mmCIF file of C-alpha atoms and ligand atoms in Angstrom:
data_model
loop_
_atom_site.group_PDB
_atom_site.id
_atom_site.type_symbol
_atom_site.label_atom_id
_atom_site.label_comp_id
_atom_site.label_asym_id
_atom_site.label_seq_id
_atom_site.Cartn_x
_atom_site.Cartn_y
_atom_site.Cartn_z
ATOM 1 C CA UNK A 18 -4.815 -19.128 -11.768
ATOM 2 C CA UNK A 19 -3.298 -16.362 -14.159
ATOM 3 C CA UNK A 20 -2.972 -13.004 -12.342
ATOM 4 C CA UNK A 21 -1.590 -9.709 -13.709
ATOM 5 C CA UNK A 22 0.444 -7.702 -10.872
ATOM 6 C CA UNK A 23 0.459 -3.971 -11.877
ATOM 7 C CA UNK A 24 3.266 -1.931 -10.160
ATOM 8 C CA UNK A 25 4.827 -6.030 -9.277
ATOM 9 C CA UNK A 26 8.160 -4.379 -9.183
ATOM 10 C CA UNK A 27 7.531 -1.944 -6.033
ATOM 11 C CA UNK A 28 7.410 -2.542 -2.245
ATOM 12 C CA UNK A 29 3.484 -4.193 -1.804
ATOM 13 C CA UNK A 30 3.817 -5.175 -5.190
ATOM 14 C CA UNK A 31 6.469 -7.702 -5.204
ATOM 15 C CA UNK A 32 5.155 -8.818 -2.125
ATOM 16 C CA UNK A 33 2.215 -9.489 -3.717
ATOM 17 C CA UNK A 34 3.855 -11.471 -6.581
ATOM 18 C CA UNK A 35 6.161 -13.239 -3.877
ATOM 19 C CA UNK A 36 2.756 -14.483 -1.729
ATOM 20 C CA UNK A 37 0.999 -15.490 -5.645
ATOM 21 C CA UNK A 38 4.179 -17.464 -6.459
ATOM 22 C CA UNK A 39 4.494 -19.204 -3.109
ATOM 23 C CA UNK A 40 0.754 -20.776 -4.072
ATOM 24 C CA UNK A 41 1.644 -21.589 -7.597
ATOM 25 C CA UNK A 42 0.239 -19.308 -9.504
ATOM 26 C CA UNK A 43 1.219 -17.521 -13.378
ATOM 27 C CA UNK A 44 2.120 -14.171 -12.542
ATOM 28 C CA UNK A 45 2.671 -11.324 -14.843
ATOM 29 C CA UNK A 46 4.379 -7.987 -13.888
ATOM 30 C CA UNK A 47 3.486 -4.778 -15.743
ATOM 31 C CA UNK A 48 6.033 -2.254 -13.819
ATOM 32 C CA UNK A 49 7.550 0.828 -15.843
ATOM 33 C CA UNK A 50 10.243 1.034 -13.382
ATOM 34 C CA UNK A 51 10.048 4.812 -12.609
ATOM 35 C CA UNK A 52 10.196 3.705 -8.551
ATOM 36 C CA UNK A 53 10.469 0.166 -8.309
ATOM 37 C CA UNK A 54 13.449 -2.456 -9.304
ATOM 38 C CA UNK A 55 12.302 -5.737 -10.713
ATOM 39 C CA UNK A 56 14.299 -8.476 -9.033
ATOM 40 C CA UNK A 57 14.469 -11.074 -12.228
ATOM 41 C CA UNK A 58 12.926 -14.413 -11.393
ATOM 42 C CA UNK A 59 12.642 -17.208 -13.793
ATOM 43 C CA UNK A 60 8.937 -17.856 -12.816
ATOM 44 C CA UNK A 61 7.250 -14.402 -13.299
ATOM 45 C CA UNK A 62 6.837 -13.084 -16.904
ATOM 46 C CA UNK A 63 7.929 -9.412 -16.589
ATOM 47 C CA UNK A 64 6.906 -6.727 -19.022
ATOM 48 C CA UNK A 65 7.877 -3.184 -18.760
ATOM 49 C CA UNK A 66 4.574 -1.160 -19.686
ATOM 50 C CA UNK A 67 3.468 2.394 -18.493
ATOM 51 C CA UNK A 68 -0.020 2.236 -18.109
ATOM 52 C CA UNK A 69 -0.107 5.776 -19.149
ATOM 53 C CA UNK A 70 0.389 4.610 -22.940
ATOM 54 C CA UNK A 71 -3.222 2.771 -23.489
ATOM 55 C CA UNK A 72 -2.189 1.413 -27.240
ATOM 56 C CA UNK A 73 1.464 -0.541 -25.426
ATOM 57 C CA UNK A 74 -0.550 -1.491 -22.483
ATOM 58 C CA UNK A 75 -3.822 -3.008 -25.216
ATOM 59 C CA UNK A 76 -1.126 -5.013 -26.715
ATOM 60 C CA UNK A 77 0.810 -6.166 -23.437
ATOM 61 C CA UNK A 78 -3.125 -7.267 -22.300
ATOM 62 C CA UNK A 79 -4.510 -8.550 -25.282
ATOM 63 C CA UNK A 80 -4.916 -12.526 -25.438
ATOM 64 C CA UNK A 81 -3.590 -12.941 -21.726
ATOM 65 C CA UNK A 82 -7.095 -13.813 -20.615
ATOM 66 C CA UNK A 83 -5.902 -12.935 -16.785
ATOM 67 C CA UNK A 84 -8.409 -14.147 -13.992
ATOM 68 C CA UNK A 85 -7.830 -11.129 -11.924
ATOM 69 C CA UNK A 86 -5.427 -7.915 -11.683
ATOM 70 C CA UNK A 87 -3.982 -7.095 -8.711
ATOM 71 C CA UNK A 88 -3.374 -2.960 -9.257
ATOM 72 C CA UNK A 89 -0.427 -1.512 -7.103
ATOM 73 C CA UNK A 90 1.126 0.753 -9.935
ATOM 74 C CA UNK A 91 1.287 4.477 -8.872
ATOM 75 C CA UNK A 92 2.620 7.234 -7.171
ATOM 76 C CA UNK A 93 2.644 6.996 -3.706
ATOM 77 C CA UNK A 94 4.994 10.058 -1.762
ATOM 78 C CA UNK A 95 2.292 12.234 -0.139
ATOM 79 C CA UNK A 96 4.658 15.372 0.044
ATOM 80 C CA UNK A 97 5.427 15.180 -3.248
ATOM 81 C CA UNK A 98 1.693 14.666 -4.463
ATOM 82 C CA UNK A 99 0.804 18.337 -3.160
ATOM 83 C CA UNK A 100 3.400 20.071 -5.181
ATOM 84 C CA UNK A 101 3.820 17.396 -8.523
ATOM 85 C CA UNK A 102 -0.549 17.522 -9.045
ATOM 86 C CA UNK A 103 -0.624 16.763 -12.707
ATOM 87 C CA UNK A 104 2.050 13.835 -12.340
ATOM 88 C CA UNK A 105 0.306 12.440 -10.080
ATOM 89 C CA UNK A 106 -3.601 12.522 -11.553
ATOM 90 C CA UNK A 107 -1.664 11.030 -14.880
ATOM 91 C CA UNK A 108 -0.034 8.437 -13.177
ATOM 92 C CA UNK A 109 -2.600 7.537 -9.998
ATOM 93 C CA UNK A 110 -5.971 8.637 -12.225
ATOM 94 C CA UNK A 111 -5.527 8.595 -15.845
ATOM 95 C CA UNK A 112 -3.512 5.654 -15.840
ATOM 96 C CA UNK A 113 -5.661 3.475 -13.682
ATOM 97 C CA UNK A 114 -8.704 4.600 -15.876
ATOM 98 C CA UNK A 115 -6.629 2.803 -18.822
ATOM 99 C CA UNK A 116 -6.075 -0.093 -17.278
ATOM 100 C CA UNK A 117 -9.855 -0.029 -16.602
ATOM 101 C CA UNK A 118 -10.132 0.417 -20.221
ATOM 102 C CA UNK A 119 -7.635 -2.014 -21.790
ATOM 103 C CA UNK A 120 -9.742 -4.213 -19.275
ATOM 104 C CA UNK A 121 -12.776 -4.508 -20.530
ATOM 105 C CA UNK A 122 -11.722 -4.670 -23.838
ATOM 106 C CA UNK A 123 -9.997 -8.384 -23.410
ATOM 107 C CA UNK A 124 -12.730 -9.026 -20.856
ATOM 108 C CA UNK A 125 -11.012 -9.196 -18.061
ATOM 109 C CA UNK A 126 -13.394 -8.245 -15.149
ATOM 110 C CA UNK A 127 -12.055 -8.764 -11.760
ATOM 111 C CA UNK A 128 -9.586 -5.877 -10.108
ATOM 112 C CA UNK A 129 -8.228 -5.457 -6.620
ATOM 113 C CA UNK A 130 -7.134 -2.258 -6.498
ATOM 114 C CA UNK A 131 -4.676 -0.673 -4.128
ATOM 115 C CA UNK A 132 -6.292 2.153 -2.048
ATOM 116 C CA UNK A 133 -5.269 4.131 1.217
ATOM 117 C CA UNK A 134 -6.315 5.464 4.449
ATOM 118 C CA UNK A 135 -5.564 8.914 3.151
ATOM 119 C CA UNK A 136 -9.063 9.028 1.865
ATOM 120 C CA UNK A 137 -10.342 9.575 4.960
ATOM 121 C CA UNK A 138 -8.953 12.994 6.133
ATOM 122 C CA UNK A 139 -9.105 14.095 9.434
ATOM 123 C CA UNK A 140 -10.486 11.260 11.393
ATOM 124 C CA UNK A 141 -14.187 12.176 13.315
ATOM 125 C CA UNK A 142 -14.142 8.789 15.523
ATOM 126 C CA UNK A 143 -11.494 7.213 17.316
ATOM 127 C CA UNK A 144 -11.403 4.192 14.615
ATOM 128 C CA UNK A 145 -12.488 4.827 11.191
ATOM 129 C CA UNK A 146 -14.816 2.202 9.547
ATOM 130 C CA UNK A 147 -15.447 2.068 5.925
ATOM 131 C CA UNK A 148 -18.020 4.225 5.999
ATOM 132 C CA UNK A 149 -16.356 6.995 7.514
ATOM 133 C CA UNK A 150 -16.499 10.300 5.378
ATOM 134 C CA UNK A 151 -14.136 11.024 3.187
ATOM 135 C CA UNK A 152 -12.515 14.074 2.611
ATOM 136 C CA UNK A 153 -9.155 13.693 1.851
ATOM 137 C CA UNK A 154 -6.473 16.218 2.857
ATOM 138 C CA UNK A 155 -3.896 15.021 0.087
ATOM 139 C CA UNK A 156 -3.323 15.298 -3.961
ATOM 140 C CA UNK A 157 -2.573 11.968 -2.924
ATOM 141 C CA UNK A 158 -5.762 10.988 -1.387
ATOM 142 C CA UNK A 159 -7.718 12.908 -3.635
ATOM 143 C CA UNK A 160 -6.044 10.449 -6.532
ATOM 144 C CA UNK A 161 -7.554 7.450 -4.874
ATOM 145 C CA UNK A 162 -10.832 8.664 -3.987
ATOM 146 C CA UNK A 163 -11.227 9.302 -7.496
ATOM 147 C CA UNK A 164 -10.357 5.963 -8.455
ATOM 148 C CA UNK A 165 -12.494 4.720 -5.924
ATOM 149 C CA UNK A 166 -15.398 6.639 -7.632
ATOM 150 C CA UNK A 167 -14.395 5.467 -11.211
ATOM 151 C CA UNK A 168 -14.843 1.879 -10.125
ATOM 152 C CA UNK A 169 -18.066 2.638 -8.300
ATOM 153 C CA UNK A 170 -18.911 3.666 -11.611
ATOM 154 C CA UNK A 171 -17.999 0.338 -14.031
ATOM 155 C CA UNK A 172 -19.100 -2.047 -11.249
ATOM 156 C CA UNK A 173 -22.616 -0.227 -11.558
ATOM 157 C CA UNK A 174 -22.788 0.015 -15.535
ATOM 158 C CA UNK A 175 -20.633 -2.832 -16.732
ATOM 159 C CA UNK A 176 -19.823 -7.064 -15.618
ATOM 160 C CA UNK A 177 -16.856 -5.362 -13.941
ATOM 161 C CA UNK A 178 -16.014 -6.132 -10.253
ATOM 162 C CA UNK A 179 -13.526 -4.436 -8.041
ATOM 163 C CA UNK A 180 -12.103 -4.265 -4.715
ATOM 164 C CA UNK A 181 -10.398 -1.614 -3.133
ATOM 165 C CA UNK A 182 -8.648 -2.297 -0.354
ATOM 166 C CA UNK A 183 -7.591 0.423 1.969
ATOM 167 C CA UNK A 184 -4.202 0.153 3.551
ATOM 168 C CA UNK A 185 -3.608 1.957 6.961
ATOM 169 C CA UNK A 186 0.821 1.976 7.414
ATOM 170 C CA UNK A 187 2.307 -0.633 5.409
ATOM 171 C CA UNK A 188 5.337 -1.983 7.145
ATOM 172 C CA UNK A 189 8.142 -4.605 7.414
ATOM 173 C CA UNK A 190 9.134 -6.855 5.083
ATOM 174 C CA UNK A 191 9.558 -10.413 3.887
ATOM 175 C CA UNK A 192 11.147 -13.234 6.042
ATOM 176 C CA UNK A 193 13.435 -13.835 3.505
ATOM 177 C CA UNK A 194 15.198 -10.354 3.499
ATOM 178 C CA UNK A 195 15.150 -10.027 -0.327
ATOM 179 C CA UNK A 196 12.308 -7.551 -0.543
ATOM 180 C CA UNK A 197 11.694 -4.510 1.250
ATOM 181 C CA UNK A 198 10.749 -0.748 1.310
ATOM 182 C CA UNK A 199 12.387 1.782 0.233
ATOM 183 C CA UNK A 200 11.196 5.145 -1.326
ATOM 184 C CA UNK A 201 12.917 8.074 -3.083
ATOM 185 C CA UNK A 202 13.258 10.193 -1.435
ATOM 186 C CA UNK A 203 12.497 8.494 1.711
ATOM 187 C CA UNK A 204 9.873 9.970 3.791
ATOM 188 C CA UNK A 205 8.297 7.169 5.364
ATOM 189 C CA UNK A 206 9.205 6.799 9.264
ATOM 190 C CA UNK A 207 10.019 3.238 9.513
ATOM 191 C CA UNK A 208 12.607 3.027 6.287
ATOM 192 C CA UNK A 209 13.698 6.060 6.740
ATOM 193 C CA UNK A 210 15.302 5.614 10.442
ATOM 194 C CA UNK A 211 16.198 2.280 9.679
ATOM 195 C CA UNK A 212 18.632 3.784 6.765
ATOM 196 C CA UNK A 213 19.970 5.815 9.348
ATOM 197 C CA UNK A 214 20.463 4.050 11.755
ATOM 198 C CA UNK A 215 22.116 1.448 9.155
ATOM 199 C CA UNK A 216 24.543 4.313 7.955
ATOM 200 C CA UNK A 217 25.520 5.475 11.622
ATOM 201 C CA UNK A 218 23.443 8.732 11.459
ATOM 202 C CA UNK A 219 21.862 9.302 15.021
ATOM 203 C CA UNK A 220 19.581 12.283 14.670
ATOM 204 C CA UNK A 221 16.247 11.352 13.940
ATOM 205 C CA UNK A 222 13.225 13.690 13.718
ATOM 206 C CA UNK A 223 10.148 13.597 14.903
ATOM 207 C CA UNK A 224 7.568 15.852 13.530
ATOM 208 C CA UNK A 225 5.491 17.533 16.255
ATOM 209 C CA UNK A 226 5.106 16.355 20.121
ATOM 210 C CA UNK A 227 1.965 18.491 20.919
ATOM 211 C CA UNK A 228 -0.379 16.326 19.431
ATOM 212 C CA UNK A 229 -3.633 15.426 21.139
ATOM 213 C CA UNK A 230 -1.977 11.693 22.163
ATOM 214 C CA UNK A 231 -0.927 9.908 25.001
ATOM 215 C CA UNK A 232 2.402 11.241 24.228
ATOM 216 C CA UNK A 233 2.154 14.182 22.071
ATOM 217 C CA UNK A 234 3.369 12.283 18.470
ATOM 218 C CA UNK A 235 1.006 10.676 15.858
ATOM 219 C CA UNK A 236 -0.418 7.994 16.017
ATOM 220 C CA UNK A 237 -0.354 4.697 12.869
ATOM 221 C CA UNK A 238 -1.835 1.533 12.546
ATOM 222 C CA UNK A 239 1.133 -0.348 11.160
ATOM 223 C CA UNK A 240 0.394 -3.245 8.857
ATOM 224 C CA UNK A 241 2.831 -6.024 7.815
ATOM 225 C CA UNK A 242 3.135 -5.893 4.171
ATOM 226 C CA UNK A 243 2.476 -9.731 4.034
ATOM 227 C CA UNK A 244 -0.827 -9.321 5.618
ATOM 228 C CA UNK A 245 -1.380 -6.882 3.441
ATOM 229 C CA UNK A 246 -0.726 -9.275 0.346
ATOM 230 C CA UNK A 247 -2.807 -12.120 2.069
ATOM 231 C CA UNK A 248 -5.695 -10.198 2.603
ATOM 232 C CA UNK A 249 -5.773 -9.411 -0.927
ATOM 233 C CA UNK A 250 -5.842 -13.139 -1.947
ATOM 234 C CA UNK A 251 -8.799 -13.677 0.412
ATOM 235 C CA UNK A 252 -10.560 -10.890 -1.329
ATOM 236 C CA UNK A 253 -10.561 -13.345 -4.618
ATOM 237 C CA UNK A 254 -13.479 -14.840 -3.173
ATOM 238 C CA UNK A 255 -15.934 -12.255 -3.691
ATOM 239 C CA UNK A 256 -15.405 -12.369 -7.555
ATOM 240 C CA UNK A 257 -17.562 -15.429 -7.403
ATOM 241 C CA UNK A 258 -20.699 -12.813 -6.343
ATOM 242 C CA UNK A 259 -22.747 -11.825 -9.818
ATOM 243 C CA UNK A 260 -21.946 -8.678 -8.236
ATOM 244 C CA UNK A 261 -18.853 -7.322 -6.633
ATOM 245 C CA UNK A 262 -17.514 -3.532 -5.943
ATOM 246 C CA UNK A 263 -16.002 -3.323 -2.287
ATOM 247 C CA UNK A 264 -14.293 -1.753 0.052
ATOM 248 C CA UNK A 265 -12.371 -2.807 3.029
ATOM 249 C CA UNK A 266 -9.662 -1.160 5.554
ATOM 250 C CA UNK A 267 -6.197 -3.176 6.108
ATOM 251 C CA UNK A 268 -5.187 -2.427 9.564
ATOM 252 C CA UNK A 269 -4.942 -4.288 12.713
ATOM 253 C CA UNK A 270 -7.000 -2.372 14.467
ATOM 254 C CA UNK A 271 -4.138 -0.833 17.107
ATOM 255 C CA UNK A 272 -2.534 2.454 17.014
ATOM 256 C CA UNK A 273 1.351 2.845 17.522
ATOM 257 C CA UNK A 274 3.038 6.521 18.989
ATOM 258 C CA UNK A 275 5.830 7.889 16.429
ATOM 259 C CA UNK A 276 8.048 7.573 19.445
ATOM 260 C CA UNK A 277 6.921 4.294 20.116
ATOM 261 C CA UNK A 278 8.057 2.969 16.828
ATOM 262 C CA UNK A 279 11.516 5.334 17.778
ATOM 263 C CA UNK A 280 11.975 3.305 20.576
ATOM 264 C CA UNK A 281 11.238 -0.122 19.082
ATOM 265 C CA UNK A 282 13.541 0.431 16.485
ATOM 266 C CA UNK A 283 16.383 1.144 19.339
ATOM 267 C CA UNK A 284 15.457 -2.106 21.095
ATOM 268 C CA UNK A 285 15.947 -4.312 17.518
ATOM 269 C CA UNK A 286 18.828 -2.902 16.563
ATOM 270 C CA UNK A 287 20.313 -1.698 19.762
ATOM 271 C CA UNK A 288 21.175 1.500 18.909
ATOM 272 C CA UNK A 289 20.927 4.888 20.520
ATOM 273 C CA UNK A 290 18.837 7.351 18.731
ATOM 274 C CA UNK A 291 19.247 11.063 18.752
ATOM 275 C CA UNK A 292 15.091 12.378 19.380
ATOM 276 C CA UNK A 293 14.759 15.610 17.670
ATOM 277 C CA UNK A 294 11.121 17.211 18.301
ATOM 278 C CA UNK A 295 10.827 19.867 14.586
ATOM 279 C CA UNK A 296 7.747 21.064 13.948
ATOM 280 C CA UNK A 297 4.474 19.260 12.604
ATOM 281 C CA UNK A 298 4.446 17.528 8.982
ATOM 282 C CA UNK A 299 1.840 19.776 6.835
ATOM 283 C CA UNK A 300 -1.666 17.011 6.538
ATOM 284 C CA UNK A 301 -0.515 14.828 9.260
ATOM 285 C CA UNK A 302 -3.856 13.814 10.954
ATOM 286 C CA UNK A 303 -3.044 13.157 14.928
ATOM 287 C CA UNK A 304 -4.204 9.605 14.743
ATOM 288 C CA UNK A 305 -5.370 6.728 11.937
ATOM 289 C CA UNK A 306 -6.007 3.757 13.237
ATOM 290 C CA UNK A 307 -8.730 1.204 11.225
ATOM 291 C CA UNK A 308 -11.646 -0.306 12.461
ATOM 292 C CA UNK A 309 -11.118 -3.721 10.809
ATOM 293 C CA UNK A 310 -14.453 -5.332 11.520
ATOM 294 C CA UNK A 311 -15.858 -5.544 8.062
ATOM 295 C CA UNK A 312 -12.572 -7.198 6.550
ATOM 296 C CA UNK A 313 -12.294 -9.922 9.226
ATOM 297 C CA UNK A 314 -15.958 -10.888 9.555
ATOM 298 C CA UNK A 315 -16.520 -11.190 5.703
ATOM 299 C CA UNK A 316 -12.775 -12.149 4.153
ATOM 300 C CA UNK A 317 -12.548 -14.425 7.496
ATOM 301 C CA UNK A 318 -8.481 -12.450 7.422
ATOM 302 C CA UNK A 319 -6.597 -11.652 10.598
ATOM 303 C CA UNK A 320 -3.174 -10.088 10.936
ATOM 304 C CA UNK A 321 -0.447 -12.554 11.526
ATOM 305 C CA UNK A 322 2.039 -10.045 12.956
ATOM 306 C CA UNK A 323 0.470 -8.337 15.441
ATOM 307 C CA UNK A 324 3.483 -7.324 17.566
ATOM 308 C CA UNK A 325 4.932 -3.680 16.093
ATOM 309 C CA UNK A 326 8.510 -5.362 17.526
ATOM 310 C CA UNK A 327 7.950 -8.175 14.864
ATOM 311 C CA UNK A 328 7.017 -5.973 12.371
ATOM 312 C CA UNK A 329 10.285 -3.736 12.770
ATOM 313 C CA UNK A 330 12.838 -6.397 12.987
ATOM 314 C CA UNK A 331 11.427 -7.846 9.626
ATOM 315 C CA UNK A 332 12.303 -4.445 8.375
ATOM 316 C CA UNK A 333 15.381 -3.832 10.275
ATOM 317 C CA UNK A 334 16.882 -7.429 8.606
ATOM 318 C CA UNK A 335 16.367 -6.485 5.369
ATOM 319 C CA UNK A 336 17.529 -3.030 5.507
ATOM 320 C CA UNK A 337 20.380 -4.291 6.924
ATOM 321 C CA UNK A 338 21.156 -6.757 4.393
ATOM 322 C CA UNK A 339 20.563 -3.946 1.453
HETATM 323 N N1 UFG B 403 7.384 10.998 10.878
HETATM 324 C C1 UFG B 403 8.312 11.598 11.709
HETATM 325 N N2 UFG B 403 9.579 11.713 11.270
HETATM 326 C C2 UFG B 403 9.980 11.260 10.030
HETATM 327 C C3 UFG B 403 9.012 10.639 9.190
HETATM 328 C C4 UFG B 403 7.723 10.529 9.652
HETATM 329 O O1 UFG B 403 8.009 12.028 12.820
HETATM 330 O O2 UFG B 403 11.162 11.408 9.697
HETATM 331 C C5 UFG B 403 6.014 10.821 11.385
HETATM 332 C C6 UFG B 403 4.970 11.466 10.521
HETATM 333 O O3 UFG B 403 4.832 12.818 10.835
HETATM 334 C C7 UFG B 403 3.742 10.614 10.861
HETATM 335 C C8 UFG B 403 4.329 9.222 11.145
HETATM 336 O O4 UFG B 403 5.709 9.442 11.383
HETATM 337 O O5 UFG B 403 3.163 11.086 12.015
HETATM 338 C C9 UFG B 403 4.167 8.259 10.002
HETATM 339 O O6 UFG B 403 4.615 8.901 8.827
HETATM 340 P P1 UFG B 403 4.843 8.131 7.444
HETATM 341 O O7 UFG B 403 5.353 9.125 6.467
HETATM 342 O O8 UFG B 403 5.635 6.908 7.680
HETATM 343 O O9 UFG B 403 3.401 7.644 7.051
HETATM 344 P P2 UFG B 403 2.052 8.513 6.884
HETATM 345 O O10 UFG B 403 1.215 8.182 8.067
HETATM 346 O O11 UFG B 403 2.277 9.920 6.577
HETATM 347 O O12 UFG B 403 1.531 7.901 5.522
HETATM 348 C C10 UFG B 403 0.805 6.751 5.470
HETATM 349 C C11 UFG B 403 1.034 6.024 4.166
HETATM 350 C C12 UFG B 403 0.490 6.824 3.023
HETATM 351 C C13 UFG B 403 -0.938 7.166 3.293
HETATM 352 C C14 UFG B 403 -1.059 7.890 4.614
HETATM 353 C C15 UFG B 403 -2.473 8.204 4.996
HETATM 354 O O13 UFG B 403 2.407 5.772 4.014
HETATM 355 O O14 UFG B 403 0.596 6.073 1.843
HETATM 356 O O15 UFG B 403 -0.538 7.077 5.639
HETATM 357 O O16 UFG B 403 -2.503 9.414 5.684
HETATM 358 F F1 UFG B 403 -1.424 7.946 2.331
#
């Protein structure tokens, strides 16, 4: 099948494009390279398009006739969200309304767009289901609950069909070391001790240890990114229904302690860390962890790397090697 990969060039994204490859598929990247690096491969056709500029992005589309888009361009740094708003509603928002756009105007009715746990909020139950409220507590989150809402929208007026697929922590990274994640700046736990601990620094921090959980640090569902990308191919299915606009959660289901995920990371790559307790990250909610019922009872997908020790030393050997 022909698939577009928006945003192919960043950390889910190339997974994405790695997973589409492995299973033979014609994969195109649209990437404007703001965040991501685009590691060249004879057998994807790579075209560098913002999707902010609709008339580049109508021509990139036009007579490509894809079967489905998978949508990962966008801004993704929380922190930064709250203080760069209009950045990120032109890049998150605006530009995902033009892909919407550019879309339907080649016919092209199938997306699977990439969503996020930080449209919940604060969390009301221990696991959050899909239907969960949400009220998010980021620009961030506010970006993709709008989205969300936009393709609520087409599905209901047009032949358009959607899924949006909401990730809990992505983590690790490919067996084969050559993709990983990395952010700039880094804020993400998981990358961001691994660089340290890669480059001999030994203080980490940990924000807040008076938290509400079993040892006072938040608490993540942590996700391997190949799951991630494999529960996205099992969510092709659907786009065989007349109708289609869905949401699912992409978690495992189990919750892991910031200091658990400390410690982990000194068992992989046997190193000593220096625990620093600062004080709490602003719109950290104590705990996320997904209720994953609804994805594995209708996409028939479980996670593959359940153990968090797994999941770091996928990370830890690619971080390594970069
Ligand atoms: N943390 C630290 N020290 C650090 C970095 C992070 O203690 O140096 C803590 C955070 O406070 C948080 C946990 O580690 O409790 C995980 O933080 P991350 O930044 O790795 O991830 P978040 O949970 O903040 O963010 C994730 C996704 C976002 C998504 C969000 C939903 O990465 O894309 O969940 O709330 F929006």
């Amino acid at each position: 099948m022909k698939f577009l990969v928006t945003g192919g060039a960043g950390y889910i994204g190339s997974h994405m494009v790695n997973f589409l490859l492995k299973k033979n598929h014609d994969v195109t990247i649209f990437d404007n390279l703001s965040t991501g690096k685009f590691i060249n491969k004879n057998r994807i056709k790579f075209e560098k398009v913002d999707l902010i500029n609709l008339s580049k992005l109508n021509k990139s589309m036009k007579n490509k006739k894809f079967d489905a888009v998978f949508h990962f361009a966008g801004l993704s740094i929380v922190s930064e969200s709250e203080k760069k708003t209009k950045k990120y509603y032109l890049n998150n928002v605006l530009a995902t309304k033009n892909l919407i756009k550019s879309m339907i105007k080649y016919n092209i009715n199938n997306l699977i767009f990439s969503s996020s746990a930080s449209v919940y909020g604060l969390p009301t139950t221990k696991k959050i289901s899909e239907n969960h409220r949400t009220r998010p507590i980021s620009e961030y989150g506010k970006n993709k609950k709008e989205i969300e809402k936009i393709l609520i929208k087409f599905g209901k007026k047009k032949n358009f069909k959607s899924i949006s697929f909401r990730y809990f922590n992505a983590a690790g990274a490919d067996e084969s070391a050559k993709i990983g994640e990395s952010h700039h700046p880094e804020t993400h736990l998981i990358p961001k001790v691994l660089e340290s601990v890669k480059h001999r620094k030994k203080n980490m921090y940990v924000y807040g240890n008076t938290y509400n959980t079993k040892d006072g640090t938040c608490i993540r569902d942590y996700i391997h990114v190949n799951d991630i990308a494999r529960a996205h191919y099992y969510g092709l299915k659907k786009f065989k229904n007349r109708k289609c606009t869905l949401t699912y959660n992409i978690g495992t289901g189990r919750g892991h302690s910031v200091l658990e995920i400390l410690n982990g990371i000194e068992k992989i790559t046997k190193k000593k860390l220096n625990i620093i307790f600062k004080r709490k990250r602003k719109g950290d909610p104590p705990i996320l962890v997904a209720d994953c019922k609804k994805i594995f009872k209708e996409l028939k997908w479980k996670p593959k790397y359940k153990n968090i020790n797994t999941i770091l030393l996928t990370a830890w050997k690619w971080h390594k090697k970069t």
